[in-house]
Amino acid sequence: MKKNFKILQADILYFKDDPYLNKNVNNYLHFYKDGLLVIEDGYIKDIGDYKDLITKYEHVTINNEYINKLILPGFIDTHVHYAQIEMIASYGEQLLPWLEKYTFPTESKFKNKEYAKKISSFFIDELLKNGTTTAMVMGTVHKESVDAIFQSANEKDMRIIAGKVMMDRNAPVELLDTYESSYIQSEELIQKWHEKDRLHYAITPRFAPTSTPKQLEMAGKLKKKYPTTYIQTHLSENKDEIEWVKSLFPKSENYLDVYDNYGLVGDKSVFAHAIHLEEEEYHLLHKKGASVSFCPTSNFFLGSGLFKIREMKKKTRNILIGLGTDIGAGTSLSMIKTLSEAYKVTSLEQNTTTKREPLGAFEAFYQATLGGAKSLALDDKIGKLEKGYEADFIIIDFEVDDLHKLKMDTIENSKDTIFEKLENKLFSLMMMGDDRNIISTFVKGKQVYKK
Ligand code: GUN
Ligand code: ZN
């Protein structure tokens, strides 16, 4: 059978390690100024400088429409609610009243299978337009909502992780399941979708207040029975929420301890927000190899608080972090805009134990690519552009308007080194950019979006 072969010529960048922790630029990134990316049957077959590789591929047609543009691994969004896309930008509330007033009524529409299909297909197209090639997605309490999102992702051959919300108390009755039905339906979904093609299942108790102890116990039982599945939920997002959890689970030592008591904290667990943590919670996240999703646009929008990236990355802890857009509390599906807000949060972080170290551009793009892949335990497959990796990547145009052009010219004409120029360009991109800068998205070697 003839192999599906593709070669692109462009600047190419990917990360090998966290630039915040590994300070040597040659150890944490690979950058090819004028490189070639060779793809065969959906995988990276070769990568290198144009001048070194060209003799090897002389007889193959090279796609050179992206010369001077930048190839990056696809972005990874580690926390997002697809069913909330239509209620983005709903005014004025903090977490708990926001759930009551906007979220629950919207999610109740997803009982309708056709509606779920329509929104999931729209959502996947929006992800791709924003350069996001992998996401960890919360569905709604309805099994149909999860069938729909897996189907839509699979049509594009995307690697995604998703799950049915488990919720058997403290929500409107039409949105409640029971501990038995949530177990049965989650298991059916696991058997149907988990590890089919590029799909993975995440057991998804919404958050501690909307599950009875019995339901959390059932979630733990499922995880034990299907150990390769993920856990996704929310943790310590809002102070009223934390007080509520303490009153509902008085015997637990802290919020994370509630989940831990039911076997829900492990190396495939992703906790969204994790803003107001106690010291013991940091230790437990580290000890269990669990990860957190930093959702800056959402944390600002709901007035939830400031995520402490430097606390998370202390040498003794080094908790895995991914970035989440958290639509619909988040205000954009763009990972570039998310990085801009992440920078602002980290520039406010300063206390007695950590000095002021706002998110750098290399660290930011690491977090949005390989860092996200690590936090989802997928870094052997995605997040890099090494030989053998799955060919999920995007093409960035730095110069989408006059101001971007002026800024890029200024950087290019400076006396900085090649790495400094690259870092400054990426920083300008993350502060000023958005979906306009994504000119193409490839999933498993196939172009699935073109501007
Ligand atoms: N906590 C429980 N449910 C939700 C949700 O839908 N969005 C956010 N941001 N936090 C939550
Ligand atoms: Zn969320």
Coordinates of N, CA and C in Angstrom, one line a residue, residues 81-264:
H81 N -15.6 22.4 29.3 CA -16.9 21.9 29.3 C -17.5 22.2 27.9
Y82 N -17.6 21.2 27.0 CA -18.1 21.5 25.7 C -19.5 22.0 25.7
A83 N -20.4 21.5 26.6 CA -21.8 21.9 26.6 C -22.0 23.3 27.0
Q84 N -21.0 23.9 27.6 CA -21.1 25.3 28.1 C -20.7 26.3 27.0
I85 N -20.4 25.9 25.8 CA -19.8 26.8 24.8 C -20.8 28.0 24.5
E86 N -22.1 27.6 24.5 CA -23.1 28.6 24.2 C -23.4 29.6 25.3
M87 N -23.0 29.3 26.5 CA -23.3 30.2 27.6 C -22.0 31.0 28.1
I88 N -21.0 31.0 27.2 CA -19.8 31.8 27.5 C -20.2 33.2 27.7
A89 N -19.5 33.9 28.6 CA -19.7 35.3 28.9 C -21.1 35.6 29.4
S90 N -21.5 34.9 30.5 CA -22.7 35.1 31.2 C -22.4 36.0 32.4
Y91 N -23.1 37.1 32.5 CA -22.7 38.2 33.4 C -22.9 37.9 34.9
G92 N -21.9 38.3 35.7 CA -22.0 38.8 37.0 C -21.9 37.9 38.2
E93 N -21.9 36.6 38.1 CA -22.0 35.7 39.3 C -20.6 35.0 39.6
Q94 N -20.5 34.6 40.9 CA -19.4 33.7 41.2 C -19.9 32.3 41.1
L95 N -18.9 31.4 41.4 CA -19.2 29.9 41.0 C -20.6 29.4 41.3
L96 N -21.0 29.4 42.6 CA -22.2 28.6 43.0 C -23.4 29.2 42.4
P97 N -23.7 30.5 42.5 CA -24.8 31.1 41.8 C -24.7 31.0 40.3
W98 N -23.5 31.1 39.8 CA -23.3 30.9 38.3 C -23.8 29.6 37.8
L99 N -23.5 28.5 38.6 CA -23.9 27.2 38.2 C -25.4 27.1 38.2
E100 N -26.1 27.7 39.2 CA -27.5 27.6 39.3 C -28.2 28.4 38.2
K101 N -27.7 29.6 38.0 CA -28.4 30.6 37.1 C -28.2 30.3 35.6
Y102 N -26.9 29.9 35.3 CA -26.6 29.7 33.8 C -26.3 28.3 33.4
T103 N -25.5 27.6 34.3 CA -24.9 26.4 33.8 C -25.9 25.2 33.8
F104 N -26.6 25.0 34.9 CA -27.5 23.9 34.9 C -28.6 24.0 33.9
P105 N -29.3 25.2 33.7 CA -30.3 25.3 32.6 C -29.7 25.0 31.2
T106 N -28.5 25.4 31.0 CA -27.9 25.1 29.6 C -27.6 23.6 29.5
E107 N -27.0 23.1 30.5 CA -26.7 21.6 30.4 C -27.9 20.7 30.3
S108 N -29.0 21.2 30.8 CA -30.2 20.4 30.7 C -30.7 20.2 29.2
K109 N -30.2 21.0 28.3 CA -30.5 20.8 26.9 C -29.9 19.6 26.2
F110 N -28.9 19.1 26.9 CA -28.1 18.0 26.3 C -28.7 16.6 26.4
K111 N -29.9 16.6 27.0 CA -30.6 15.3 27.0 C -31.0 15.0 25.5
N112 N -31.1 16.0 24.7 CA -31.5 15.9 23.3 C -30.2 15.5 22.5
K113 N -30.3 14.3 22.0 CA -29.1 13.8 21.3 C -28.7 14.6 20.0
E114 N -29.7 15.1 19.3 CA -29.4 15.9 18.1 C -28.8 17.2 18.5
Y115 N -29.3 17.8 19.6 CA -28.7 19.0 20.1 C -27.2 18.8 20.5
A116 N -27.0 17.7 21.2 CA -25.6 17.4 21.7 C -24.7 17.2 20.5
K117 N -25.2 16.6 19.4 CA -24.4 16.4 18.2 C -24.0 17.7 17.5
K118 N -25.0 18.5 17.4 CA -24.8 19.8 16.8 C -23.8 20.6 17.5
I119 N -23.9 20.7 18.9 CA -22.9 21.5 19.6 C -21.6 20.9 19.7
S120 N -21.5 19.6 19.7 CA -20.2 18.9 19.8 C -19.4 19.1 18.5
S121 N -20.1 19.1 17.4 CA -19.4 19.3 16.2 C -18.9 20.7 16.0
F122 N -19.8 21.6 16.5 CA -19.4 23.1 16.5 C -18.1 23.3 17.4
F123 N -18.2 22.6 18.5 CA -17.1 22.8 19.5 C -15.8 22.2 19.0
I124 N -15.8 21.1 18.4 CA -14.6 20.5 17.9 C -14.0 21.4 16.8
D125 N -14.8 21.9 15.9 CA -14.3 22.9 14.9 C -13.7 24.1 15.5
E126 N -14.3 24.6 16.6 CA -13.8 25.8 17.2 C -12.4 25.5 17.9
L127 N -12.3 24.3 18.5 CA -11.0 23.9 19.0 C -9.9 23.9 18.0
L128 N -10.2 23.3 16.8 CA -9.2 23.2 15.8 C -8.9 24.5 15.2
K129 N -9.8 25.4 15.1 CA -9.6 26.8 14.6 C -8.7 27.5 15.6
N130 N -8.7 27.2 16.8 CA -7.8 27.8 17.8 C -6.5 27.0 18.0
G131 N -6.3 26.0 17.2 CA -5.0 25.3 17.3 C -5.0 24.2 18.4
T132 N -6.1 23.9 19.0 CA -6.1 22.9 20.0 C -6.4 21.5 19.4
T133 N -5.5 20.6 19.6 CA -5.6 19.3 19.0 C -6.0 18.2 20.0
T134 N -5.8 18.5 21.3 CA -6.2 17.5 22.3 C -6.9 18.3 23.4
A135 N -8.0 17.7 24.0 CA -8.6 18.3 25.1 C -9.1 17.3 26.1
M136 N -9.2 17.6 27.3 CA -9.9 16.8 28.3 C -11.2 17.5 28.6
V137 N -12.3 16.8 28.3 CA -13.6 17.5 28.1 C -14.6 16.9 29.1
M138 N -15.3 17.8 29.8 CA -16.5 17.3 30.6 C -17.7 17.4 29.7
G139 N -18.5 16.3 29.7 CA -19.8 16.3 29.1 C -20.8 16.8 30.1
T140 N -22.1 16.4 29.9 CA -23.1 16.7 30.9 C -23.5 15.4 31.6
V141 N -24.5 15.4 32.4 CA -24.9 14.2 33.1 C -25.5 13.2 32.1
H142 N -25.8 13.6 30.9 CA -26.5 12.8 29.9 C -25.5 11.9 29.2
K143 N -25.7 10.7 29.1 CA -24.8 9.8 28.4 C -24.7 10.2 26.9
E144 N -25.8 10.7 26.4 CA -25.8 11.1 24.9 C -24.8 12.2 24.7
S145 N -24.6 13.0 25.7 CA -23.7 14.1 25.4 C -22.3 13.6 25.2
V146 N -21.9 12.5 25.9 CA -20.6 12.0 25.7 C -20.4 11.2 24.4
D147 N -21.5 10.4 24.1 CA -21.4 9.8 22.8 C -21.2 10.8 21.7
A148 N -21.9 12.0 21.8 CA -21.8 13.0 20.8 C -20.4 13.6 20.7
I149 N -19.8 13.9 21.8 CA -18.4 14.5 21.7 C -17.4 13.5 21.2
F150 N -17.5 12.2 21.7 CA -16.5 11.2 21.2 C -16.7 11.1 19.7
Q151 N -17.9 11.0 19.2 CA -18.2 10.8 17.8 C -17.6 12.0 17.0
S152 N -17.8 13.2 17.4 CA -17.3 14.4 16.7 C -15.8 14.4 16.7
A153 N -15.2 14.1 17.8 CA -13.7 14.1 17.8 C -13.2 12.9 16.9
N154 N -13.8 11.8 17.0 CA -13.3 10.7 16.2 C -13.4 10.9 14.7
E155 N -14.4 11.7 14.3 CA -14.5 12.0 12.9 C -13.3 12.7 12.4
K156 N -12.6 13.5 13.3 CA -11.4 14.2 12.9 C -10.2 13.4 13.3
D157 N -10.3 12.2 13.9 CA -9.2 11.4 14.4 C -8.4 12.1 15.5
M158 N -9.2 12.9 16.3 CA -8.5 13.6 17.4 C -8.3 12.7 18.6
R159 N -7.2 13.0 19.4 CA -7.0 12.3 20.6 C -7.7 13.2 21.7
I160 N -8.8 12.7 22.2 CA -9.4 13.5 23.3 C -9.8 12.5 24.5
I161 N -10.0 13.2 25.6 CA -10.4 12.5 26.8 C -11.7 13.1 27.3
A162 N -12.7 12.3 27.5 CA -14.0 12.9 27.9 C -14.8 11.9 28.9
G163 N -15.8 12.5 29.5 CA -16.6 11.7 30.4 C -17.9 12.3 30.8
K164 N -18.8 11.4 31.2 CA -20.1 11.8 31.6 C -20.1 12.3 33.1
V165 N -20.7 13.5 33.3 CA -20.8 14.0 34.6 C -21.6 13.1 35.5
M166 N -21.0 12.8 36.7 CA -21.8 12.1 37.7 C -22.3 13.1 38.7
M167 N -23.6 13.1 39.0 CA -24.1 14.2 39.9 C -25.4 13.7 40.4
D168 N -25.4 13.3 41.7 CA -26.7 12.8 42.3 C -27.2 13.6 43.4
R169 N -26.8 14.8 43.6 CA -27.4 15.7 44.6 C -27.0 17.2 44.3
N170 N -27.8 18.1 44.9 CA -27.5 19.5 44.8 C -27.5 20.1 43.4
A171 N -28.4 19.6 42.6 CA -28.6 20.2 41.3 C -30.1 20.0 41.0
P172 N -30.6 20.6 39.9 CA -32.0 20.4 39.6 C -32.3 19.0 39.3
V173 N -33.5 18.5 39.7 CA -33.8 17.0 39.5 C -33.6 16.5 38.1
E174 N -33.9 17.3 37.1 CA -33.8 16.8 35.8 C -32.3 16.6 35.4
L175 N -31.4 17.1 36.2 CA -30.0 16.9 35.9 C -29.3 15.8 36.8
L176 N -30.1 15.2 37.7 CA -29.5 14.2 38.6 C -29.5 12.8 38.0
D177 N -28.5 12.1 38.3 CA -28.5 10.7 38.1 C -28.6 10.0 39.4
T178 N -28.3 8.7 39.5 CA -28.2 8.1 40.8 C -26.9 7.4 40.9
Y179 N -26.5 6.9 42.1 CA -25.2 6.3 42.1 C -25.2 5.0 41.3
E180 N -26.3 4.3 41.2 CA -26.3 3.1 40.3 C -26.3 3.5 38.9
S181 N -27.2 4.5 38.5 CA -27.2 4.8 37.0 C -25.9 5.4 36.5
S182 N -25.3 6.2 37.4 CA -24.0 6.8 37.0 C -23.0 5.8 36.8
Y183 N -23.0 4.8 37.6 CA -22.0 3.7 37.5 C -22.2 2.9 36.2
I184 N -23.5 2.5 36.0 CA -23.8 1.7 34.8 C -23.5 2.5 33.5
Q185 N -24.0 3.7 33.5 CA -23.8 4.5 32.2 C -22.3 4.8 32.0
S186 N -21.6 5.1 33.0 CA -20.1 5.4 32.8 C -19.5 4.1 32.3
E187 N -19.8 3.0 32.9 CA -19.2 1.7 32.5 C -19.5 1.4 31.0
E188 N -20.8 1.7 30.6 CA -21.2 1.5 29.2 C -20.3 2.4 28.3
L189 N -20.1 3.6 28.7 CA -19.3 4.5 27.9 C -17.9 4.1 27.9
I190 N -17.4 3.6 29.0 CA -16.0 3.1 29.0 C -15.8 2.0 28.0
Q191 N -16.8 1.0 28.1 CA -16.7 -0.1 27.2 C -16.8 0.3 25.7
K192 N -17.6 1.3 25.4 CA -17.8 1.7 24.1 C -16.6 2.5 23.5
W193 N -16.1 3.4 24.3 CA -15.1 4.4 23.8 C -13.7 4.4 24.3
H194 N -13.5 3.9 25.5 CA -12.1 4.0 26.1 C -11.1 3.2 25.3
E195 N -10.1 4.0 24.9 CA -9.0 3.4 24.1 C -9.4 2.9 22.7
K196 N -10.6 3.4 22.2 CA -10.9 3.1 20.8 C -10.3 4.2 20.0
D197 N -9.6 3.9 19.0 CA -8.8 4.8 18.2 C -8.0 5.8 19.1
R198 N -8.3 7.1 19.1 CA -7.5 8.0 19.9 C -8.3 8.5 21.1
L199 N -9.3 7.8 21.5 CA -10.2 8.3 22.6 C -9.9 7.7 23.9
H200 N -10.1 8.5 25.0 CA -9.9 7.9 26.3 C -11.1 8.4 27.2
Y201 N -11.4 7.5 28.2 CA -12.5 7.9 29.0 C -12.0 8.5 30.4
A202 N -12.7 9.5 30.8 CA -12.4 10.1 32.2 C -13.7 9.9 33.1
I203 N -13.5 9.2 34.2 CA -14.6 9.1 35.2 C -14.7 10.5 35.7
T204 N -16.0 11.1 35.8 CA -16.2 12.5 35.9 C -17.2 12.9 37.0
P205 N -16.9 12.7 38.3 CA -17.8 13.3 39.3 C -17.6 14.8 39.2
R206 N -18.7 15.5 39.0 CA -18.6 17.0 38.7 C -17.7 17.7 39.7
F207 N -18.1 17.7 41.0 CA -17.3 18.1 42.1 C -17.9 17.6 43.4
A208 N -17.2 17.6 44.5 CA -17.7 16.9 45.7 C -19.1 17.3 46.1
P209 N -19.5 18.6 46.0 CA -20.8 18.9 46.5 C -22.0 18.3 45.7
T210 N -21.8 17.9 44.5 CA -22.9 17.3 43.7 C -22.8 15.8 43.7
S211 N -22.0 15.2 44.5 CA -22.0 13.7 44.6 C -22.2 13.3 46.0
T212 N -23.1 12.3 46.2 CA -23.2 11.7 47.6 C -21.9 10.9 47.8
P213 N -21.6 10.6 49.1 CA -20.5 9.7 49.4 C -20.6 8.4 48.6
K214 N -21.8 7.9 48.5 CA -22.0 6.6 47.8 C -21.6 6.7 46.3
Q215 N -21.9 7.9 45.7 CA -21.6 8.0 44.3 C -20.0 8.1 44.1
L216 N -19.4 8.8 45.0 CA -17.9 8.9 45.0 C -17.3 7.5 45.2
E217 N -17.9 6.8 46.0 CA -17.5 5.4 46.2 C -17.6 4.6 44.9
M218 N -18.7 4.8 44.2 CA -18.9 4.1 43.0 C -17.9 4.5 41.9
A219 N -17.6 5.8 41.9 CA -16.5 6.3 41.0 C -15.2 5.7 41.2
G220 N -14.9 5.5 42.5 CA -13.6 4.8 42.9 C -13.6 3.4 42.5
K221 N -14.8 2.8 42.6 CA -14.9 1.4 42.2 C -14.7 1.2 40.7
L222 N -15.2 2.1 39.9 CA -15.0 2.1 38.5 C -13.6 2.3 38.1
K223 N -12.9 3.2 38.8 CA -11.5 3.5 38.5 C -10.7 2.2 38.8
K224 N -11.0 1.5 39.9 CA -10.3 0.2 40.2 C -10.5 -0.8 39.2
K225 N -11.8 -0.9 38.7 CA -12.1 -1.9 37.7 C -11.4 -1.6 36.3
Y226 N -11.3 -0.3 36.0 CA -10.7 0.2 34.7 C -9.6 1.1 35.0
P227 N -8.4 0.6 35.5 CA -7.4 1.4 36.0 C -6.7 2.3 34.9
T228 N -6.9 2.1 33.6 CA -6.3 3.0 32.6 C -7.2 4.2 32.3
T229 N -8.4 4.3 32.9 CA -9.2 5.4 32.7 C -8.6 6.6 33.5
Y230 N -9.1 7.8 33.2 CA -8.7 9.0 33.9 C -9.8 9.4 34.9
I231 N -9.5 10.3 35.8 CA -10.4 11.0 36.7 C -10.4 12.4 36.4
Q232 N -11.5 13.1 36.2 CA -11.5 14.6 36.0 C -12.6 15.1 37.0
T233 N -12.2 16.2 37.7 CA -13.2 16.9 38.5 C -12.6 18.3 38.9
H234 N -13.4 19.0 39.8 CA -13.0 20.3 40.2 C -12.4 20.2 41.6
L235 N -11.6 21.2 42.0 CA -11.0 21.2 43.3 C -10.7 22.6 43.7
S236 N -11.2 23.0 44.9 CA -10.8 24.3 45.6 C -10.7 25.5 44.6
E237 N -11.9 25.7 44.0 CA -11.9 26.8 43.0 C -12.4 28.1 43.7
N238 N -13.3 28.0 44.7 CA -14.0 29.1 45.2 C -14.1 28.9 46.7
K239 N -14.0 30.0 47.5 CA -14.0 29.9 48.9 C -15.3 29.4 49.5
D240 N -16.5 29.8 48.9 CA -17.8 29.3 49.4 C -17.9 27.8 49.1
E241 N -17.4 27.4 47.9 CA -17.4 26.0 47.6 C -16.6 25.2 48.6
I242 N -15.5 25.7 49.0 CA -14.6 24.9 50.0 C -15.3 24.8 51.3
E243 N -16.0 25.9 51.8 CA -16.7 25.8 53.0 C -17.9 24.8 52.9
W244 N -18.5 24.8 51.8 CA -19.6 23.8 51.5 C -19.1 22.4 51.6
V245 N -18.0 22.1 51.0 CA -17.4 20.8 51.0 C -17.0 20.4 52.4
K246 N -16.5 21.3 53.2 CA -16.2 21.0 54.6 C -17.4 20.6 55.4
S247 N -18.5 21.3 55.1 CA -19.8 21.0 55.8 C -20.4 19.7 55.4
L248 N -20.2 19.4 54.1 CA -20.8 18.1 53.6 C -19.9 16.9 53.9
F249 N -18.6 17.1 54.1 CA -17.7 16.0 54.4 C -16.9 16.3 55.7
P250 N -17.6 16.4 56.8 CA -16.9 17.0 58.0 C -15.7 16.1 58.5
K251 N -15.7 14.8 58.1 CA -14.7 14.0 58.6 C -13.4 14.1 57.7
S252 N -13.5 14.7 56.6 CA -12.3 14.8 55.7 C -11.4 15.9 56.2
E253 N -10.1 15.7 56.0 CA -9.2 16.7 56.5 C -9.1 18.0 55.6
N254 N -9.4 17.8 54.3 CA -9.4 19.0 53.4 C -10.2 18.5 52.2
Y255 N -10.3 19.4 51.2 CA -11.1 19.1 50.0 C -10.5 17.9 49.2
L256 N -9.2 17.9 49.0 CA -8.6 16.8 48.2 C -8.7 15.5 48.9
D257 N -8.7 15.6 50.3 CA -8.9 14.3 51.1 C -10.2 13.6 50.8
V258 N -11.2 14.4 50.5 CA -12.5 13.9 50.2 C -12.4 12.9 49.0
Y259 N -11.7 13.4 47.9 CA -11.5 12.6 46.7 C -10.6 11.4 47.0
D260 N -9.6 11.7 47.8 CA -8.6 10.6 48.1 C -9.2 9.5 48.9
N261 N -10.2 9.8 49.8 CA -10.9 8.7 50.5 C -11.6 7.7 49.7
Y262 N -11.9 8.2 48.4 CA -12.6 7.2 47.5 C -11.7 6.7 46.4
G263 N -10.4 6.9 46.6 CA -9.5 6.3 45.6 C -9.4 7.1 44.3
L264 N -9.7 8.4 44.4 CA -9.8 9.2 43.1 C -8.6 10.1 42.9

